[in-house]
PDB file of C-alpha atoms in Angstrom:
ATOM      1  CA  ASP A   1       0.112   0.071  -0.120  1.00 69.00           C
ATOM      2  CA  ALA A   2       1.905   3.016  -1.537  1.00 83.00           C
ATOM      3  CA  ARG A   3       1.910   6.206   0.703  1.00 93.00           C
ATOM      4  CA  VAL A   4       3.531   9.294   2.119  1.00 97.00           C
ATOM      5  CA  THR A   5       6.057   8.653   4.657  1.00 97.00           C
ATOM      6  CA  GLN A   6       6.727  11.788   6.965  1.00 98.00           C
ATOM      7  CA  THR A   7       8.842  12.107   9.886  1.00 98.00           C
ATOM      8  CA  PRO A   8       8.759  13.193  12.942  1.00 98.00           C
ATOM      9  CA  ARG A   9       5.014  12.616  13.592  1.00 97.00           C
ATOM     10  CA  HIS A  10       5.476  14.732  16.516  1.00 98.00           C
ATOM     11  CA  LYS A  11       8.257  17.504  17.651  1.00 98.00           C
ATOM     12  CA  VAL A  12       8.472  20.085  20.532  1.00 98.00           C
ATOM     13  CA  THR A  13      11.770  22.504  20.549  1.00 98.00           C
ATOM     14  CA  GLU A  14      12.674  25.690  21.993  1.00 97.00           C
ATOM     15  CA  MET A  15      12.358  28.722  20.104  1.00 97.00           C
ATOM     16  CA  GLY A  16      15.551  29.541  18.281  1.00 97.00           C
ATOM     17  CA  GLN A  17      16.421  25.391  17.463  1.00 98.00           C
ATOM     18  CA  GLU A  18      16.665  24.384  14.145  1.00 98.00           C
ATOM     19  CA  VAL A  19      13.705  21.852  13.154  1.00 98.00           C
ATOM     20  CA  THR A  20      14.471  19.770  10.220  1.00 98.00           C
ATOM     21  CA  MET A  21      10.883  17.678   8.841  1.00 98.00           C
ATOM     22  CA  ARG A  22      11.494  14.579   6.557  1.00 98.00           C
ATOM     23  CA  CYS A  23       9.152  13.141   4.065  1.00 98.00           C
ATOM     24  CA  GLN A  24       9.115   9.907   1.191  1.00 98.00           C
ATOM     25  CA  PRO A  25       6.972  10.456  -1.493  1.00 97.00           C
ATOM     26  CA  ILE A  26       5.012   8.022  -2.900  1.00 96.00           C
ATOM     27  CA  LEU A  27       7.524   5.978  -5.446  1.00 94.00           C
ATOM     28  CA  GLY A  28       7.064   7.059  -9.134  1.00 92.00           C
ATOM     29  CA  HIS A  29       5.280  10.519  -7.704  1.00 93.00           C
ATOM     30  CA  ASN A  30       7.163  13.593  -9.904  1.00 91.00           C
ATOM     31  CA  THR A  31       5.396  16.564  -7.651  1.00 92.00           C
ATOM     32  CA  VAL A  32       6.312  17.361  -3.769  1.00 95.00           C
ATOM     33  CA  PHE A  33       4.039  19.452  -1.959  1.00 94.00           C
ATOM     34  CA  TRP A  34       4.984  21.202   1.359  1.00 96.00           C
ATOM     35  CA  TYR A  35       1.643  22.611   3.364  1.00 96.00           C
ATOM     36  CA  ARG A  36       0.858  23.914   6.816  1.00 96.00           C
ATOM     37  CA  GLN A  37      -1.623  24.251   8.557  1.00 96.00           C
ATOM     38  CA  THR A  38      -3.256  25.955  11.231  1.00 95.00           C
ATOM     39  CA  MET A  39      -6.829  26.632  12.820  1.00 90.00           C
ATOM     40  CA  MET A  40      -6.369  30.313  11.586  1.00 89.00           C
ATOM     41  CA  GLN A  41      -4.703  30.096   8.012  1.00 88.00           C
ATOM     42  CA  GLY A  42      -5.869  26.353   6.926  1.00 91.00           C
ATOM     43  CA  LEU A  43      -3.900  24.823   4.997  1.00 93.00           C
ATOM     44  CA  GLU A  44      -1.095  26.906   3.203  1.00 92.00           C
ATOM     45  CA  LEU A  45       1.038  25.815   0.636  1.00 91.00           C
ATOM     46  CA  LEU A  46       4.916  26.777   1.575  1.00 94.00           C
ATOM     47  CA  ALA A  47       6.526  24.847  -1.810  1.00 92.00           C
ATOM     48  CA  TYR A  48       6.484  22.626  -4.134  1.00 88.00           C
ATOM     49  CA  PHE A  49       8.931  20.389  -6.532  1.00 92.00           C
ATOM     50  CA  ARG A  50       8.536  19.220  -9.845  1.00 90.00           C
ATOM     51  CA  ASN A  51      10.972  16.225 -10.862  1.00 91.00           C
ATOM     52  CA  ARG A  52      13.040  17.448  -7.972  1.00 93.00           C
ATOM     53  CA  ALA A  53      13.454  21.083  -9.200  1.00 92.00           C
ATOM     54  CA  PRO A  54      12.000  23.870  -7.125  1.00 89.00           C
ATOM     55  CA  LEU A  55       9.116  25.972  -8.975  1.00 85.00           C
ATOM     56  CA  ASP A  56       7.371  28.092  -6.579  1.00 82.00           C
ATOM     57  CA  ASP A  57       8.428  28.171  -2.930  1.00 83.00           C
ATOM     58  CA  SER A  58       6.721  31.926  -2.683  1.00 82.00           C
ATOM     59  CA  GLY A  59       4.624  31.140   0.232  1.00 84.00           C
ATOM     60  CA  MET A  60       7.518  30.253   2.417  1.00 89.00           C
ATOM     61  CA  PRO A  61       9.250  32.966   4.965  1.00 87.00           C
ATOM     62  CA  LYS A  62      12.561  32.966   3.091  1.00 87.00           C
ATOM     63  CA  ASP A  63      14.915  34.131   6.143  1.00 92.00           C
ATOM     64  CA  ARG A  64      14.288  31.094   8.107  1.00 96.00           C
ATOM     65  CA  PHE A  65      12.434  27.830   5.524  1.00 97.00           C
ATOM     66  CA  SER A  66      14.373  26.199   3.258  1.00 96.00           C
ATOM     67  CA  ALA A  67      13.040  23.153   1.177  1.00 96.00           C
ATOM     68  CA  GLU A  68      14.971  20.675  -0.359  1.00 96.00           C
ATOM     69  CA  MET A  69      15.178  17.563  -2.701  1.00 96.00           C
ATOM     70  CA  PRO A  70      18.312  15.810  -2.219  1.00 94.00           C
ATOM     71  CA  ASP A  71      16.817  12.636  -4.076  1.00 93.00           C
ATOM     72  CA  ALA A  72      13.580  11.604  -5.172  1.00 93.00           C
ATOM     73  CA  THR A  73      13.201   9.799  -2.084  1.00 95.00           C
ATOM     74  CA  LEU A  74      13.546  12.029   0.200  1.00 97.00           C
ATOM     75  CA  ALA A  75      12.322  15.998   0.572  1.00 98.00           C
ATOM     76  CA  THR A  76      13.029  18.062   3.339  1.00 98.00           C
ATOM     77  CA  LEU A  77      11.435  21.144   4.862  1.00 98.00           C
ATOM     78  CA  LYS A  78      14.189  23.088   7.495  1.00 97.00           C
ATOM     79  CA  ILE A  79      13.098  25.450   9.838  1.00 97.00           C
ATOM     80  CA  GLN A  80      16.202  27.432  11.432  1.00 97.00           C
ATOM     81  CA  PRO A  81      15.773  29.459  13.756  1.00 97.00           C
ATOM     82  CA  SER A  82      12.181  28.700  14.584  1.00 97.00           C
ATOM     83  CA  GLU A  83       9.691  30.677  16.206  1.00 97.00           C
ATOM     84  CA  PRO A  84       7.023  30.037  18.220  1.00 97.00           C
ATOM     85  CA  ARG A  85       4.721  31.571  15.567  1.00 96.00           C
ATOM     86  CA  ASP A  86       5.795  28.442  13.485  1.00 97.00           C
ATOM     87  CA  SER A  87       3.712  25.531  15.827  1.00 98.00           C
ATOM     88  CA  ALA A  88       1.666  23.827  13.134  1.00 98.00           C
ATOM     89  CA  VAL A  89       0.955  20.616  11.739  1.00 98.00           C
ATOM     90  CA  TYR A  90       3.096  20.156   8.493  1.00 98.00           C
ATOM     91  CA  PHE A  91       2.192  18.608   5.504  1.00 98.00           C
ATOM     92  CA  CYS A  92       3.886  16.717   3.088  1.00 97.00           C
ATOM     93  CA  ALA A  93       2.245  15.320  -0.079  1.00 96.00           C
ATOM     94  CA  SER A  94       3.270  13.609  -3.825  1.00 95.00           C
ATOM     95  CA  GLY A  95       1.774  13.870  -6.983  1.00 91.00           C
ATOM     96  CA  LEU A  96       1.747  12.277 -10.124  1.00 85.00           C
ATOM     97  CA  VAL A  97       1.431  14.867 -13.177  1.00 77.00           C
ATOM     98  CA  HIS A  98       1.285  13.622 -16.839  1.00 66.00           C
ATOM     99  CA  SER A  99       1.691  16.766 -18.718  1.00 62.00           C
ATOM    100  CA  GLU A 100       1.695  20.737 -18.667  1.00 58.00           C
ATOM    101  CA  GLY A 101      -2.112  22.091 -17.497  1.00 56.00           C
ATOM    102  CA  ALA A 102      -3.208  18.944 -16.124  1.00 59.00           C
ATOM    103  CA  GLY A 103      -4.253  19.316 -12.343  1.00 67.00           C
ATOM    104  CA  THR A 104      -1.945  17.423  -9.494  1.00 80.00           C
ATOM    105  CA  GLU A 105      -3.769  15.118  -7.678  1.00 87.00           C
ATOM    106  CA  ALA A 106      -2.054  15.198  -4.215  1.00 91.00           C
ATOM    107  CA  PHE A 107      -1.328  12.136  -1.779  1.00 95.00           C
ATOM    108  CA  PHE A 108      -1.150  13.241   1.869  1.00 97.00           C
ATOM    109  CA  GLY A 109       1.145  12.399   4.619  1.00 97.00           C
ATOM    110  CA  GLN A 110       0.267  12.121   8.265  1.00 97.00           C
ATOM    111  CA  GLY A 111       1.991  15.345   8.955  1.00 97.00           C
ATOM    112  CA  THR A 112       3.993  16.598  11.502  1.00 98.00           C
ATOM    113  CA  ARG A 113       2.770  18.475  14.580  1.00 98.00           C
ATOM    114  CA  LEU A 114       5.094  20.958  15.409  1.00 98.00           C
ATOM    115  CA  THR A 115       5.410  23.150  18.904  1.00 98.00           C
ATOM    116  CA  VAL A 116       8.230  25.453  19.338  1.00 98.00           C
ATOM    117  CA  VAL A 117       8.079  26.927  22.803  1.00 97.00           C
TER     118      VAL A 117
ATOM    119  CA  THR B   1      -3.085  33.824  -5.312  1.00 51.00           C
ATOM    120  CA  GLN B   2      -6.481  32.205  -6.029  1.00 55.00           C
ATOM    121  CA  LEU B   3      -8.477  32.376  -3.785  1.00 77.00           C
ATOM    122  CA  LEU B   4     -11.455  29.247  -2.763  1.00 89.00           C
ATOM    123  CA  GLU B   5     -14.218  30.296   0.488  1.00 93.00           C
ATOM    124  CA  GLN B   6     -15.704  27.397   1.208  1.00 95.00           C
ATOM    125  CA  SER B   7     -19.455  27.867   3.020  1.00 96.00           C
ATOM    126  CA  PRO B   8     -20.622  27.160   5.893  1.00 97.00           C
ATOM    127  CA  GLN B   9     -17.631  26.717   7.980  1.00 95.00           C
ATOM    128  CA  PHE B  10     -19.176  24.533  10.395  1.00 97.00           C
ATOM    129  CA  LEU B  11     -21.897  21.910   9.947  1.00 97.00           C
ATOM    130  CA  SER B  12     -23.641  20.033  12.386  1.00 97.00           C
ATOM    131  CA  ILE B  13     -26.453  17.517  11.578  1.00 97.00           C
ATOM    132  CA  GLN B  14     -28.432  15.119  12.468  1.00 97.00           C
ATOM    133  CA  GLU B  15     -27.720  11.338  11.361  1.00 97.00           C
ATOM    134  CA  GLY B  16     -29.822  10.991   8.046  1.00 97.00           C
ATOM    135  CA  GLU B  17     -30.054  14.401   6.786  1.00 97.00           C
ATOM    136  CA  ASN B  18     -29.138  16.090   3.754  1.00 98.00           C
ATOM    137  CA  LEU B  19     -26.454  18.345   3.657  1.00 98.00           C
ATOM    138  CA  THR B  20     -24.406  20.164   0.661  1.00 98.00           C
ATOM    139  CA  VAL B  21     -21.162  21.943   1.251  1.00 98.00           C
ATOM    140  CA  TYR B  22     -20.211  24.741  -1.295  1.00 97.00           C
ATOM    141  CA  CYS B  23     -16.619  26.279  -2.660  1.00 96.00           C
ATOM    142  CA  ASN B  24     -16.525  29.581  -4.628  1.00 94.00           C
ATOM    143  CA  SER B  25     -13.815  31.574  -6.350  1.00 90.00           C
ATOM    144  CA  SER B  26     -13.802  34.293  -8.845  1.00 86.00           C
ATOM    145  CA  SER B  27     -10.697  32.812 -10.722  1.00 86.00           C
ATOM    146  CA  VAL B  28     -10.911  30.094 -13.067  1.00 87.00           C
ATOM    147  CA  PHE B  29      -9.662  26.292 -12.583  1.00 87.00           C
ATOM    148  CA  SER B  30      -8.602  23.849 -14.557  1.00 85.00           C
ATOM    149  CA  SER B  31      -9.948  21.132 -12.195  1.00 88.00           C
ATOM    150  CA  LEU B  32     -11.062  21.069  -8.715  1.00 91.00           C
ATOM    151  CA  GLN B  33     -10.633  18.141  -6.268  1.00 93.00           C
ATOM    152  CA  TRP B  34     -12.472  17.246  -3.007  1.00 97.00           C
ATOM    153  CA  TYR B  35     -10.504  16.052  -0.035  1.00 97.00           C
ATOM    154  CA  ARG B  36     -11.863  14.660   3.402  1.00 98.00           C
ATOM    155  CA  GLN B  37      -9.876  14.956   6.717  1.00 97.00           C
ATOM    156  CA  GLU B  38     -10.048  13.262   9.808  1.00 95.00           C
ATOM    157  CA  PRO B  39      -8.417  14.045  12.999  1.00 92.00           C
ATOM    158  CA  GLY B  40      -4.728  13.827  13.248  1.00 92.00           C
ATOM    159  CA  GLU B  41      -4.460  12.670   9.422  1.00 95.00           C
ATOM    160  CA  GLY B  42      -3.229  14.121   6.281  1.00 97.00           C
ATOM    161  CA  PRO B  43      -6.394  14.743   3.833  1.00 97.00           C
ATOM    162  CA  VAL B  44      -7.948  11.986   1.713  1.00 97.00           C
ATOM    163  CA  LEU B  45      -8.827  12.599  -1.880  1.00 95.00           C
ATOM    164  CA  LEU B  46     -12.394  12.100  -2.451  1.00 96.00           C
ATOM    165  CA  VAL B  47     -12.933  13.195  -6.078  1.00 94.00           C
ATOM    166  CA  THR B  48     -11.405  14.865  -8.842  1.00 92.00           C
ATOM    167  CA  VAL B  49     -13.911  17.564 -11.467  1.00 92.00           C
ATOM    168  CA  VAL B  50     -12.435  18.988 -14.930  1.00 88.00           C
ATOM    169  CA  THR B  51     -15.050  19.606 -16.804  1.00 90.00           C
ATOM    170  CA  GLY B  52     -17.442  22.689 -16.706  1.00 92.00           C
ATOM    171  CA  GLY B  53     -20.981  21.402 -15.766  1.00 94.00           C
ATOM    172  CA  GLU B  54     -19.946  17.671 -14.632  1.00 94.00           C
ATOM    173  CA  VAL B  55     -21.561  15.787 -11.902  1.00 96.00           C
ATOM    174  CA  LYS B  56     -19.607  12.571  -9.964  1.00 96.00           C
ATOM    175  CA  LYS B  57     -20.920  10.338  -7.734  1.00 96.00           C
ATOM    176  CA  LEU B  58     -19.450   8.433  -5.257  1.00 95.00           C
ATOM    177  CA  LYS B  59     -22.048   5.938  -3.137  1.00 95.00           C
ATOM    178  CA  ARG B  60     -23.747   8.726  -1.235  1.00 97.00           C
ATOM    179  CA  LEU B  61     -22.146  11.728  -2.308  1.00 97.00           C
ATOM    180  CA  THR B  62     -22.488  13.919  -5.102  1.00 98.00           C
ATOM    181  CA  PHE B  63     -19.964  16.260  -6.392  1.00 97.00           C
ATOM    182  CA  GLN B  64     -20.520  19.406  -8.923  1.00 97.00           C
ATOM    183  CA  PHE B  65     -18.173  21.492 -11.041  1.00 95.00           C
ATOM    184  CA  GLY B  66     -19.670  25.013 -12.015  1.00 95.00           C
ATOM    185  CA  ASP B  67     -20.636  25.587 -15.742  1.00 93.00           C
ATOM    186  CA  ALA B  68     -17.491  28.419 -15.181  1.00 92.00           C
ATOM    187  CA  ARG B  69     -15.050  26.466 -13.773  1.00 90.00           C
ATOM    188  CA  LYS B  70     -14.640  28.710 -10.572  1.00 91.00           C
ATOM    189  CA  ASP B  71     -17.098  27.245  -8.149  1.00 93.00           C
ATOM    190  CA  SER B  72     -18.214  23.073  -7.313  1.00 96.00           C
ATOM    191  CA  SER B  73     -20.765  21.587  -4.704  1.00 97.00           C
ATOM    192  CA  LEU B  74     -20.908  18.414  -2.403  1.00 98.00           C
ATOM    193  CA  HIS B  75     -23.919  17.419  -1.432  1.00 98.00           C
ATOM    194  CA  ILE B  76     -24.443  14.389   0.672  1.00 98.00           C
ATOM    195  CA  THR B  77     -27.687  12.104   0.714  1.00 98.00           C
ATOM    196  CA  ALA B  78     -28.602  10.615   3.985  1.00 98.00           C
ATOM    197  CA  ALA B  79     -25.302  11.179   6.114  1.00 97.00           C
ATOM    198  CA  GLN B  80     -23.846   9.445   8.291  1.00 97.00           C
ATOM    199  CA  PRO B  81     -21.916   9.758  11.404  1.00 96.00           C
ATOM    200  CA  GLY B  82     -18.981   7.842   9.357  1.00 96.00           C
ATOM    201  CA  ASP B  83     -19.189  11.200   6.905  1.00 97.00           C
ATOM    202  CA  THR B  84     -17.752  13.154   9.990  1.00 97.00           C
ATOM    203  CA  GLY B  85     -14.621  15.714   9.130  1.00 97.00           C
ATOM    204  CA  LEU B  86     -13.232  18.474   7.430  1.00 97.00           C
ATOM    205  CA  TYR B  87     -14.278  18.472   3.965  1.00 98.00           C
ATOM    206  CA  LEU B  88     -11.628  20.532   1.444  1.00 97.00           C
ATOM    207  CA  CYS B  89     -12.096  21.937  -1.602  1.00 96.00           C
ATOM    208  CA  ALA B  90      -8.517  22.482  -3.640  1.00 94.00           C
ATOM    209  CA  GLY B  91      -8.399  24.167  -7.041  1.00 90.00           C
ATOM    210  CA  ALA B  92      -5.633  23.842  -9.904  1.00 84.00           C
ATOM    211  CA  GLY B  93      -4.828  26.680 -11.432  1.00 69.00           C
ATOM    212  CA  GLY B  94      -4.881  27.568 -15.032  1.00 54.00           C
ATOM    213  CA  SER B  95      -1.256  26.561 -15.063  1.00 47.00           C
ATOM    214  CA  ALA B  96      -1.666  23.976 -13.104  1.00 41.00           C
ATOM    215  CA  ARG B  97       1.385  24.675 -11.145  1.00 53.00           C
ATOM    216  CA  GLN B  98      -0.396  24.894  -7.719  1.00 74.00           C
ATOM    217  CA  LEU B  99      -3.011  23.322  -5.438  1.00 85.00           C
ATOM    218  CA  THR B 100      -4.784  25.692  -3.650  1.00 87.00           C
ATOM    219  CA  PHE B 101      -7.435  24.703  -1.321  1.00 91.00           C
ATOM    220  CA  GLY B 102     -10.356  26.350   0.580  1.00 92.00           C
ATOM    221  CA  SER B 103     -10.486  26.818   4.283  1.00 90.00           C
ATOM    222  CA  GLY B 104     -13.077  23.753   5.223  1.00 95.00           C
ATOM    223  CA  THR B 105     -16.405  22.998   5.737  1.00 97.00           C
ATOM    224  CA  GLN B 106     -16.222  21.099   9.250  1.00 97.00           C
ATOM    225  CA  LEU B 107     -19.389  18.600   9.239  1.00 98.00           C
ATOM    226  CA  THR B 108     -20.751  17.027  12.503  1.00 97.00           C
ATOM    227  CA  VAL B 109     -23.170  14.403  12.072  1.00 97.00           C
ATOM    228  CA  LEU B 110     -25.104  13.351  15.498  1.00 97.00           C
ATOM    229  CA  PRO B 111     -25.827   9.620  15.883  1.00 95.00           C
TER     230      PRO B 111
END
């Protein structure tokens, strides 16, 4: 049963510390999304990759957030330094786009619940 | 940025009732998707609609894409407690480069 795997599931850290969240997309998928979910803002798109290349990270605070795909089986989202306002659930999703103009159906991981104190 | 508005934001109904959730935008989408999310889990895709005016049925759920591809609705017939969850619509833009989510409708079906 193919699924997106995210680690860790939960993370509590102190303000100022570095946080790294990892995602293993579904094998064969060519698109990876990072979303942040909060009660106030809902699901916000932070970044997404197509064939490992970053296509859009306009939703991500550039001064402290970074997203990478070192290889096709791993995507990372890093926050340095973390702040209490970063507390949220971070979701990774992957999908397969066959051609330009075709929408991507996203398959989500279970998320990383981050708490910054 | 394309804005997707969902209504109602919260809905609490009795088992057996019917309901409709709406997803509206001023932007045109190449496709629109509906997801359901349960506590502690990620959203799960229910359906994708692509053609203006398209209607898709999934058991007791009926999804419709507006003729102008700017809005969509989800209708649930004879709701059951198992339908409880956060329902999210998501639009893929004209360039299909992003998947933008609506604010969600939290549905509670009481037994």
